[in-house]
Short mmCIF file of C-alpha atoms in Angstrom, two decimals:
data_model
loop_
_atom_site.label_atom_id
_atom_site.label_comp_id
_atom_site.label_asym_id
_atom_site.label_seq_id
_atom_site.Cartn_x
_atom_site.Cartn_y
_atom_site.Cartn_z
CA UNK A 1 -2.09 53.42 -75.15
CA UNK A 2 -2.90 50.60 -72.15
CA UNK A 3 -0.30 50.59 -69.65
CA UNK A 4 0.16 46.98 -68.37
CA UNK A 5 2.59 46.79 -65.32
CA UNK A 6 3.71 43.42 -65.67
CA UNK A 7 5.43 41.30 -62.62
CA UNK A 8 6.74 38.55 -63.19
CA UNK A 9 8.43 35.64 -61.07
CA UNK A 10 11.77 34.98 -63.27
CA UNK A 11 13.51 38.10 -65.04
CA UNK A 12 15.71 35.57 -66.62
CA UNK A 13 13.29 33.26 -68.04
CA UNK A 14 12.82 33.30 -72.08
CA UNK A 15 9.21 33.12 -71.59
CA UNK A 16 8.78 36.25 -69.92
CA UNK A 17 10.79 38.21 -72.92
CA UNK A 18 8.15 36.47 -75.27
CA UNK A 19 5.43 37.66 -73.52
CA UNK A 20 7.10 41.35 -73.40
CA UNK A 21 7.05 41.23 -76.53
CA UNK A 22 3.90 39.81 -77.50
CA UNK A 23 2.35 42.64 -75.11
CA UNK A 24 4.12 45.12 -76.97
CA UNK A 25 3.12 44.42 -80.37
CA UNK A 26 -0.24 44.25 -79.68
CA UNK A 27 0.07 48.06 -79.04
CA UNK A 28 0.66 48.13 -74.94
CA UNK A 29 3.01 49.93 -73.05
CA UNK A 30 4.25 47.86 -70.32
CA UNK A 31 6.84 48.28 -67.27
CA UNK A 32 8.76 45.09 -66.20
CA UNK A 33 9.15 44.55 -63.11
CA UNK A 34 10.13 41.20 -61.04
CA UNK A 35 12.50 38.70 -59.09
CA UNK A 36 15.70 37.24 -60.73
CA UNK A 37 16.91 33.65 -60.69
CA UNK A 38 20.42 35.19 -61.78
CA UNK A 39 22.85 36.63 -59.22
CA UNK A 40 23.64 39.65 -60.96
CA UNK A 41 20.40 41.90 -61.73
CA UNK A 42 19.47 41.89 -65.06
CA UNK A 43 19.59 45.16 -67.39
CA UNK A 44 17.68 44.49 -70.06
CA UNK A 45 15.12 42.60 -70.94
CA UNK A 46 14.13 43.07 -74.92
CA UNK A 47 13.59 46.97 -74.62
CA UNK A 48 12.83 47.64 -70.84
CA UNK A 49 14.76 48.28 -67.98
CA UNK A 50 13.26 45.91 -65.81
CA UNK A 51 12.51 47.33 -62.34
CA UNK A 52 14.75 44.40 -59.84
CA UNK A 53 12.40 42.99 -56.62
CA UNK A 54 15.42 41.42 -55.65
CA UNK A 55 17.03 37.47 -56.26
CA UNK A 56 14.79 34.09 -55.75
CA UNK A 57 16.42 30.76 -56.03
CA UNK A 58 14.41 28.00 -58.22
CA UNK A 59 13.05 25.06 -55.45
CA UNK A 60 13.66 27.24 -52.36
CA UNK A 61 10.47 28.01 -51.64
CA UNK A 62 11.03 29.03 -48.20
CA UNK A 63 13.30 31.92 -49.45
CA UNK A 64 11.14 32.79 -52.13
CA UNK A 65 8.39 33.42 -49.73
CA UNK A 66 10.42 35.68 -47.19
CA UNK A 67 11.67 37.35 -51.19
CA UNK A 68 8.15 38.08 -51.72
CA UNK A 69 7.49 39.41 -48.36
CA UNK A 70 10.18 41.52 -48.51
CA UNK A 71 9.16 42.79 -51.59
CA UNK A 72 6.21 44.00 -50.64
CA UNK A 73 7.07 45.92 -48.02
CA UNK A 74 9.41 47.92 -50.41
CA UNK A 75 6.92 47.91 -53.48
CA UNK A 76 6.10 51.44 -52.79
CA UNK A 77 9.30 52.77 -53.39
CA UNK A 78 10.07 50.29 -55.98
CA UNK A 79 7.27 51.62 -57.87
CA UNK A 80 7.22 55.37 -57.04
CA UNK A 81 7.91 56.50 -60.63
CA UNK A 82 5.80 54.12 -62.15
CA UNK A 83 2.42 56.03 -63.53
CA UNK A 84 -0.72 54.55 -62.63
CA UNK A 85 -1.09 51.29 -64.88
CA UNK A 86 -4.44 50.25 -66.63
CA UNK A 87 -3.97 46.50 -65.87
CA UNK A 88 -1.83 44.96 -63.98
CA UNK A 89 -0.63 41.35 -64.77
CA UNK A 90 1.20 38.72 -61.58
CA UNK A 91 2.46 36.04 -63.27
CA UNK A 92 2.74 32.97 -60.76
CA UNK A 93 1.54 32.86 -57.39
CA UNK A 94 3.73 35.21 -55.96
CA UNK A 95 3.37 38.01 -57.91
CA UNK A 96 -0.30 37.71 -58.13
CA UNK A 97 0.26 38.67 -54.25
CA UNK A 98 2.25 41.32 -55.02
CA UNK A 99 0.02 42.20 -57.94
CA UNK A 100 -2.98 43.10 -55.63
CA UNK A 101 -0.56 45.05 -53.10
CA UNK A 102 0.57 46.90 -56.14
CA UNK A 103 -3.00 48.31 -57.17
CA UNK A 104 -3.25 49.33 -53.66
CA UNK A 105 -0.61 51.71 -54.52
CA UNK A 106 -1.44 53.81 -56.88
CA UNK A 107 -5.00 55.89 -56.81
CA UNK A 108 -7.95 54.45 -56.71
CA UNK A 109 -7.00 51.22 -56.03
CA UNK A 110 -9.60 49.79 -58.84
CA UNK A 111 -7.35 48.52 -61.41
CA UNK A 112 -7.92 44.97 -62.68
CA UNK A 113 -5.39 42.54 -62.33
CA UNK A 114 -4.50 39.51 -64.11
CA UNK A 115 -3.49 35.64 -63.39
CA UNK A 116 -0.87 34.60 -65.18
CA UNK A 117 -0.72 31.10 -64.53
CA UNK A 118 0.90 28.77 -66.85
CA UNK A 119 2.33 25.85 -64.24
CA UNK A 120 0.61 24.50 -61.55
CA UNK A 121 3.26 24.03 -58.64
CA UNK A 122 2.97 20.41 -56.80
CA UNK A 123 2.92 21.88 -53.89
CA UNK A 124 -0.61 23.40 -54.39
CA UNK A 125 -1.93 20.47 -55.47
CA UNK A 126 -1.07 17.90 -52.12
CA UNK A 127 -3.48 17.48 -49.18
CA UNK A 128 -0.58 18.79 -46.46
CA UNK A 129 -1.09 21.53 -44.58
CA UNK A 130 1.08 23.90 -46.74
CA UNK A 131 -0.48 22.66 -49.68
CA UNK A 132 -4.22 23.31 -48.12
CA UNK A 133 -2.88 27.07 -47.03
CA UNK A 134 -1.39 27.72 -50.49
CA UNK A 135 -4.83 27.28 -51.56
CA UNK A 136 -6.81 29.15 -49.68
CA UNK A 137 -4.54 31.94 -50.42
CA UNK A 138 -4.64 31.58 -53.91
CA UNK A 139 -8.74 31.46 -54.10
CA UNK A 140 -8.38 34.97 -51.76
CA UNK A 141 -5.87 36.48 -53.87
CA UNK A 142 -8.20 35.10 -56.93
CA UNK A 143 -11.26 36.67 -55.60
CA UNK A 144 -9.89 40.13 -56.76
CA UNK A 145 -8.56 39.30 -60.42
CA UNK A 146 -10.44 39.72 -63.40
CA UNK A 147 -8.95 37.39 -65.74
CA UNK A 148 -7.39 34.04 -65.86
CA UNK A 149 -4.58 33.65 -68.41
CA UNK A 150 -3.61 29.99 -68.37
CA UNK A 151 -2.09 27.56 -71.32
CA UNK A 152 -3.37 24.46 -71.03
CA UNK A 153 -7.35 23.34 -70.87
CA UNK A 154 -6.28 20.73 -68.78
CA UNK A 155 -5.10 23.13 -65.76
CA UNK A 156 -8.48 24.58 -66.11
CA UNK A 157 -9.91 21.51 -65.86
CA UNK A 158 -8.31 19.48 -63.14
CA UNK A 159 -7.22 22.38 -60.84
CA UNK A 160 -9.16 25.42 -61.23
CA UNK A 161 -12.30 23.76 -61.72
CA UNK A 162 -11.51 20.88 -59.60
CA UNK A 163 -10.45 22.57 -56.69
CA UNK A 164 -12.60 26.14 -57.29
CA UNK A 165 -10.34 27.94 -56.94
CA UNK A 166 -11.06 31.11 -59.33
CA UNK A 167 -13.88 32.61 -60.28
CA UNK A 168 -12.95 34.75 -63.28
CA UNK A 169 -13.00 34.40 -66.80
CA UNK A 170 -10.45 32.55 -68.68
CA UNK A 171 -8.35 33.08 -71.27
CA UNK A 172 -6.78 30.12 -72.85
CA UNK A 173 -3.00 31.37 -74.05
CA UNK A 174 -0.94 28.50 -75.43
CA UNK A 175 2.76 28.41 -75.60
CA UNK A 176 2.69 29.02 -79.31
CA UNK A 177 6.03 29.85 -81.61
CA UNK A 178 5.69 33.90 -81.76
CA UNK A 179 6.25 35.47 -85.29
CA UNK A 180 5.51 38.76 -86.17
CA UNK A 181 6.60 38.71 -89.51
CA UNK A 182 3.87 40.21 -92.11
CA UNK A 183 5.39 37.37 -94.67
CA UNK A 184 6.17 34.71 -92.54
CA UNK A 185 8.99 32.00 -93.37
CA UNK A 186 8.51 28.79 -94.57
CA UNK A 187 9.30 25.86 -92.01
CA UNK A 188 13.25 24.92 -92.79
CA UNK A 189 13.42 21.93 -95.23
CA UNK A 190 16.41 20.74 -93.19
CA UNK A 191 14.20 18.03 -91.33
CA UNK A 192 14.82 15.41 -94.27
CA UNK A 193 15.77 11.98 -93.37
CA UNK A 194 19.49 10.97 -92.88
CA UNK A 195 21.41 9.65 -95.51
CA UNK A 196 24.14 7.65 -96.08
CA UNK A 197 23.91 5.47 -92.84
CA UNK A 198 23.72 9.13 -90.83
CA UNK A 199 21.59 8.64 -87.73
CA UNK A 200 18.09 10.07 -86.53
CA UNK A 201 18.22 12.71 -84.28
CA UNK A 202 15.82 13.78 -81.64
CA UNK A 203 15.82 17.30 -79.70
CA UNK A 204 15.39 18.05 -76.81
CA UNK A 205 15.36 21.67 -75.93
CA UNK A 206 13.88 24.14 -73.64
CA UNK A 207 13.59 23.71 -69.65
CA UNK A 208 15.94 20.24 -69.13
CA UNK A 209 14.30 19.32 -65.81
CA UNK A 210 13.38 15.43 -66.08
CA UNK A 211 15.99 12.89 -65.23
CA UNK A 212 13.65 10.26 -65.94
CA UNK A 213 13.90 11.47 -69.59
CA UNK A 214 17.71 11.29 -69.35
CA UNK A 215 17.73 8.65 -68.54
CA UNK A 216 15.89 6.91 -70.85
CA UNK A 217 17.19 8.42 -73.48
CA UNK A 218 20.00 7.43 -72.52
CA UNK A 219 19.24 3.24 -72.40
CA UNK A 220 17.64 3.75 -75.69
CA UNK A 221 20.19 5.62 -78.13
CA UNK A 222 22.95 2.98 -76.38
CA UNK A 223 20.14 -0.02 -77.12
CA UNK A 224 20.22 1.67 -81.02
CA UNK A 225 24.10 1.71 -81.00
CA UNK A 226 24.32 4.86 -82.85
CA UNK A 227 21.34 4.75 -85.20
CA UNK A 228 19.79 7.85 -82.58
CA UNK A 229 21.34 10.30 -81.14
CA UNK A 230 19.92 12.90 -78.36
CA UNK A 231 20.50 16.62 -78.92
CA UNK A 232 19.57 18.51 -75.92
CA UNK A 233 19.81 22.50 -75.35
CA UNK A 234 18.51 24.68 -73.31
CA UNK A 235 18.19 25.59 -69.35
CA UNK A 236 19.59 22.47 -67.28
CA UNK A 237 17.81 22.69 -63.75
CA UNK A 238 21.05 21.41 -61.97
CA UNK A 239 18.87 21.07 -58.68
CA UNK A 240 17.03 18.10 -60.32
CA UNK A 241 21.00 17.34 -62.00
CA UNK A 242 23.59 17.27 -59.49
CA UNK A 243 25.38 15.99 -62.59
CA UNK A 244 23.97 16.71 -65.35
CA UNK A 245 27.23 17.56 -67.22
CA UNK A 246 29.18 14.20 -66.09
CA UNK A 247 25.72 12.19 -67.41
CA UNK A 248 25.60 14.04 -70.69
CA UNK A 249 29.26 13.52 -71.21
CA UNK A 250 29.71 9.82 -70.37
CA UNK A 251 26.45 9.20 -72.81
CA UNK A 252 27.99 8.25 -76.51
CA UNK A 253 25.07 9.42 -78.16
CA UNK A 254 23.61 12.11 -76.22
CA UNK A 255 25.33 15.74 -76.50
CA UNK A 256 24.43 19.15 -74.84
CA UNK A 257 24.25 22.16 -77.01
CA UNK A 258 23.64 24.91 -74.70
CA UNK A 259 21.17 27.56 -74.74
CA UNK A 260 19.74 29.41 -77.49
CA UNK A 261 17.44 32.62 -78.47
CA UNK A 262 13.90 31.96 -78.56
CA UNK A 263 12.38 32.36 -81.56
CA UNK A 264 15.17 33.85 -83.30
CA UNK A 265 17.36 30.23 -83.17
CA UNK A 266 14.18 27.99 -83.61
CA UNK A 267 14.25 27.05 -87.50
CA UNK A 268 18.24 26.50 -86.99
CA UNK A 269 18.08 24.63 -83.72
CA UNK A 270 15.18 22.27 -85.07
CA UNK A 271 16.15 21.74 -88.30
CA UNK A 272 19.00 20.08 -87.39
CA UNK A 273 16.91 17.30 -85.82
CA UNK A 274 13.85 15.23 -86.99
CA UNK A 275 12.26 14.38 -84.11
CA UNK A 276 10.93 16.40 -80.52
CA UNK A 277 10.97 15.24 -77.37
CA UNK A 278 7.52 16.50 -75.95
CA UNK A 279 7.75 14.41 -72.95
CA UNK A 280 7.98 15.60 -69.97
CA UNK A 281 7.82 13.22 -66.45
CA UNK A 282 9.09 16.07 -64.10
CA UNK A 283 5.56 15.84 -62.28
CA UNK A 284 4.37 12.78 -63.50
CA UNK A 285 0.58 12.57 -63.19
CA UNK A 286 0.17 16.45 -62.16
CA UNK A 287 1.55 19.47 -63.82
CA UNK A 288 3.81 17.60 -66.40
CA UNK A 289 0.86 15.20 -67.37
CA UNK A 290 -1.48 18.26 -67.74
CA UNK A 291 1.20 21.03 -70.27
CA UNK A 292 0.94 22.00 -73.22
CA UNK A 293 4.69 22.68 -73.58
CA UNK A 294 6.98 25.01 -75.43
CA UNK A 295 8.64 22.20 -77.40
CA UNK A 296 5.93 20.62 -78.91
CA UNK A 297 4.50 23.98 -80.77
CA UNK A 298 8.06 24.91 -81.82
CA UNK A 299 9.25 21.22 -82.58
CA UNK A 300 6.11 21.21 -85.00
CA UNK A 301 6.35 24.60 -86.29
CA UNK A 302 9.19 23.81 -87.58
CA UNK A 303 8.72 20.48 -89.23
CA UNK A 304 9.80 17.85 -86.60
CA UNK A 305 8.33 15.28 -85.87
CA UNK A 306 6.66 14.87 -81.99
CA UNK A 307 7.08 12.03 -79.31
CA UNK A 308 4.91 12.38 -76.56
CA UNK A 309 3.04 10.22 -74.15
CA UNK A 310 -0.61 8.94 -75.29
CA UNK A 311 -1.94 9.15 -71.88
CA UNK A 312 -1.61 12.77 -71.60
CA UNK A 313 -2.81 16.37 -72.58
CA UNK A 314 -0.13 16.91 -75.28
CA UNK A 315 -0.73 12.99 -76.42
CA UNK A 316 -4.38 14.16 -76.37
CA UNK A 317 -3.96 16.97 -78.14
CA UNK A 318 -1.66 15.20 -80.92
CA UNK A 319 -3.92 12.12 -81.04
CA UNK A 320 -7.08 14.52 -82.39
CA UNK A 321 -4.70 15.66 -84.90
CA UNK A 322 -3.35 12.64 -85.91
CA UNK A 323 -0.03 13.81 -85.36
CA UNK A 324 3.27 12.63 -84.03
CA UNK A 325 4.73 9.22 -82.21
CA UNK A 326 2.89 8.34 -78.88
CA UNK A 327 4.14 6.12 -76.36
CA UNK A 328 1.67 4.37 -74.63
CA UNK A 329 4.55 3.38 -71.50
CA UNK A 330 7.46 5.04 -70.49
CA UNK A 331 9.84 2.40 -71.73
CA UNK A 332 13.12 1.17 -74.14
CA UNK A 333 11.25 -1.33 -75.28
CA UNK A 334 8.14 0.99 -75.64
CA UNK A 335 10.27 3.64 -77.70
CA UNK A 336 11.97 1.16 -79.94
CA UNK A 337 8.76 -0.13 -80.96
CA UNK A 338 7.55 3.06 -81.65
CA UNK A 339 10.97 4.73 -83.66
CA UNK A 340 13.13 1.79 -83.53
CA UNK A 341 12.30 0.73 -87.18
CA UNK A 342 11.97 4.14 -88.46
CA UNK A 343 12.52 4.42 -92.25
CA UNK A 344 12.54 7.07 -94.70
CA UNK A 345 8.98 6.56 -96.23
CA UNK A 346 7.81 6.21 -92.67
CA UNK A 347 9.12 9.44 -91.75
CA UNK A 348 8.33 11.46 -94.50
CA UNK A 349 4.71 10.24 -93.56
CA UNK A 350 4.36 11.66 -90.39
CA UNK A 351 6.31 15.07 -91.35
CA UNK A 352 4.00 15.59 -93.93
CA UNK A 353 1.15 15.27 -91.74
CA UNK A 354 2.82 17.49 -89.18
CA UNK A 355 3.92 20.00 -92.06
CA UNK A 356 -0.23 20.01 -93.66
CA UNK A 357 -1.38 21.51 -90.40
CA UNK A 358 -2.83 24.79 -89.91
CA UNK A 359 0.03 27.37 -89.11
CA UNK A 360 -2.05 28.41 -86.72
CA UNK A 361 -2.22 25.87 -84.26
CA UNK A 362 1.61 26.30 -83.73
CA UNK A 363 2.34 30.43 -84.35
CA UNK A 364 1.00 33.58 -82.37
CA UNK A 365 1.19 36.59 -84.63
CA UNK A 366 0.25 40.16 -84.76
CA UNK A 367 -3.41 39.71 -84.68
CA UNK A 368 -3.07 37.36 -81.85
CA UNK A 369 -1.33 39.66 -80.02
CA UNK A 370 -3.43 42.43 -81.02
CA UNK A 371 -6.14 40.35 -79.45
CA UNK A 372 -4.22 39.42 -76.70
CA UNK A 373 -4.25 43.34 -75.99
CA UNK A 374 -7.48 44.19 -76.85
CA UNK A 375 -9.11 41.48 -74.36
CA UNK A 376 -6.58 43.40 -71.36
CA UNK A 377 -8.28 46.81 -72.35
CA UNK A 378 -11.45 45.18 -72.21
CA UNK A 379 -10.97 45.18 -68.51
CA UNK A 380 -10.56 48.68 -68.42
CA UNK A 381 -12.28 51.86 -69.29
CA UNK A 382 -9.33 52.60 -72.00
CA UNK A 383 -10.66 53.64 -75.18
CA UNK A 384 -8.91 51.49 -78.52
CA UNK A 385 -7.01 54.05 -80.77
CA UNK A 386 -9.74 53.84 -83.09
CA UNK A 387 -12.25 54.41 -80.93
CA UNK A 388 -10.15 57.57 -79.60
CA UNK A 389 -10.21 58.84 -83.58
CA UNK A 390 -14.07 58.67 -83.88
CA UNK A 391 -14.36 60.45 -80.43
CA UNK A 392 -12.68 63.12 -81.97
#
């Protein structure tokens, strides 16, 4: 069986539970082991006892680096009863630093490691001096790995590429809905169009990090009086909200649900609403310009209906399809004219085309993550199962 030891940036992050899983299915053992956002360490994550590097705070990035240098001073110890992995995967910058220190401490010191990188950070993409060093570290760092794992083409394309700054095969992994289910369920019906003078909802759920998307939410349900209504849940990132609670709450037609279990409360969450925010202006014209988030494979898995911006890589992405509402300004008046007039026939319209999509473009299942597995041991010199058999 491949042993992946798998570090990762965020304990607490739903993401990194997906992946856990997804790495598990596909027949890999792996051992967890990373930083925490939370203050108290965390015990479990899915099945594993993750091994704790010690608490990070989201935006500090001077304390994140002394974390990480900490870190790897101790990583020997950390790691002692940890058997020698086949692969080992860093997920961010960080731990792709501490993902080469950790292959130099087990024997040999020739296991491949893999670069998880699913955000680019605006700090690596400036022309500063930090941002020039952050670099140059990464392309050192990147020298050594033998894989890419990244979710968008467009990170590929304007920063890896762009800047050169690895020189490794890539594997394109997309944020897809993960279902493992041999007979998988149908899409809730729930998505239907309001009746009796009931209003249209949109969702908003996942990371809640943009305040420009607050906040023009906000003008535009009040614009509607009532004929919209904003249901977000989720992870508020109170650094970018000082008040996010006192803005929800003073909103009449925005509410905050809280978080939820990814995937197991997707088909509930989103078939309450009947349209997804996939809009995201956190880094405008970087990073948030470039995703291929969460939301928008999960808003359509589950028969929603997508907003995004035409002038980006999800807009992109929905425009070949012919899918969804794009905005071609961030706007009221831009939004209204796009859902203001929304009627029933309208709307059924656009589900339907969302609905007569391949399921794959918005699931990962077992094969994928059989794949997903089988590409990893491709890196090594681990025999498949099978391959074991006709050995013997």
């Amino acid at each position: 069986m491949l042993h992946i030891l798998y570090l990762v940036h965020d304990l607490c992050d739903p993401a990194v539970r997906r992946r856990v899983i997804m790495l598990q299915a596909g027949g890999a053992k792996v051992t967890l082991a990373g930083f925490r956002r939370a203050e108290q360490p965390v015990v479990r994550v899915e099945n594993l006892t993750p091994i704790d590097l010690g608490h990070t705070q989201d935006g500090k990035f001077a304390q994140r680096l002394l974390a990480v240098a900490k870190a790897a001073l101790s990583l020997g110890m950390k790691l002692k009863g940890v058997g020698r992995p086949d692969v080992i995967i860093g997920r961010n910058l960080e731990m792709l630093a501490l993902a080469q220190r950790a292959r130099a401490q087990f024997q040999g010191g020739d296991i491949p490691v893999v670069y998880e990188c699913l955000d680019i950070h605006r700090l690596l993409l400036g022309e500063t001096t930090v941002s020039r060093a952050l670099r140059g570290a990464e392309r050192l760092l990147g020298r050594r790995s033998a894989l890419l794992v990244t979710s968008s083409p467009a990170f590929q394309r304007n920063y890896f590429t762009r800047f050169r700054q690895i020189d490794a095969p890539v594997a394109l992994l997309q944020n897809k809905v993960l279902e493992l289910a041999e007979q998988p369920a149908d899409p809730a019906a729930a998505n239907t169009a309001p009746a009796n003078n009931q209003p249209w909802r949109i969702g908003w759920f996942g990371a809640l990090r943009c305040r420009k998307s607050l906040e023009l939410l906000s003008a535009f349900t009040r614009r509607m009086e009532g004929r919209f209504e904003v249901v977000l849940r989720g992870r508020p990132a109170y650094r970018e909200f000082a008040d996010f609670d006192r803005l929800v709450a003073a909103e009449p037609h925005i509410r905050f649900e809280g978080a939820y279990r990814n995937p197991e409360d997707l088909a509930r969450i989103y078939g309450e609403v009947h349209f997804s925010w996939a809009i995201d202006f956190f880094e405008d014209g970087l990073n948030s310009s470039w995703l291929l988030p969460n939301r928008l494979y999960e808003g359509c898995r589950h028969g929603t209906v997508p907003i995004a911006m035409r002038q980006t890589e999800t807009g992109r992405f929905l425009s070949d399809r012919h899918l969804g509402l794009l905005l071609d300004e961030p706007s009221v008046d831009a939004l209204q004219a796009c859902v203001g007039a929304m009627d029933i026939e309208a709307y059924t319209a656009a589900r339907n085309r969302v609905g007569a999509e391949d399921r794959g473009t918005w699931v990962c299942d077992l094969r994928d993550c059989r794949a997903l597995v089988e590409r990893l041991r491709g890196l090594t010199c681990v025999k498949t199962p099978d391959a074991i058999l006709q050995a013997a």
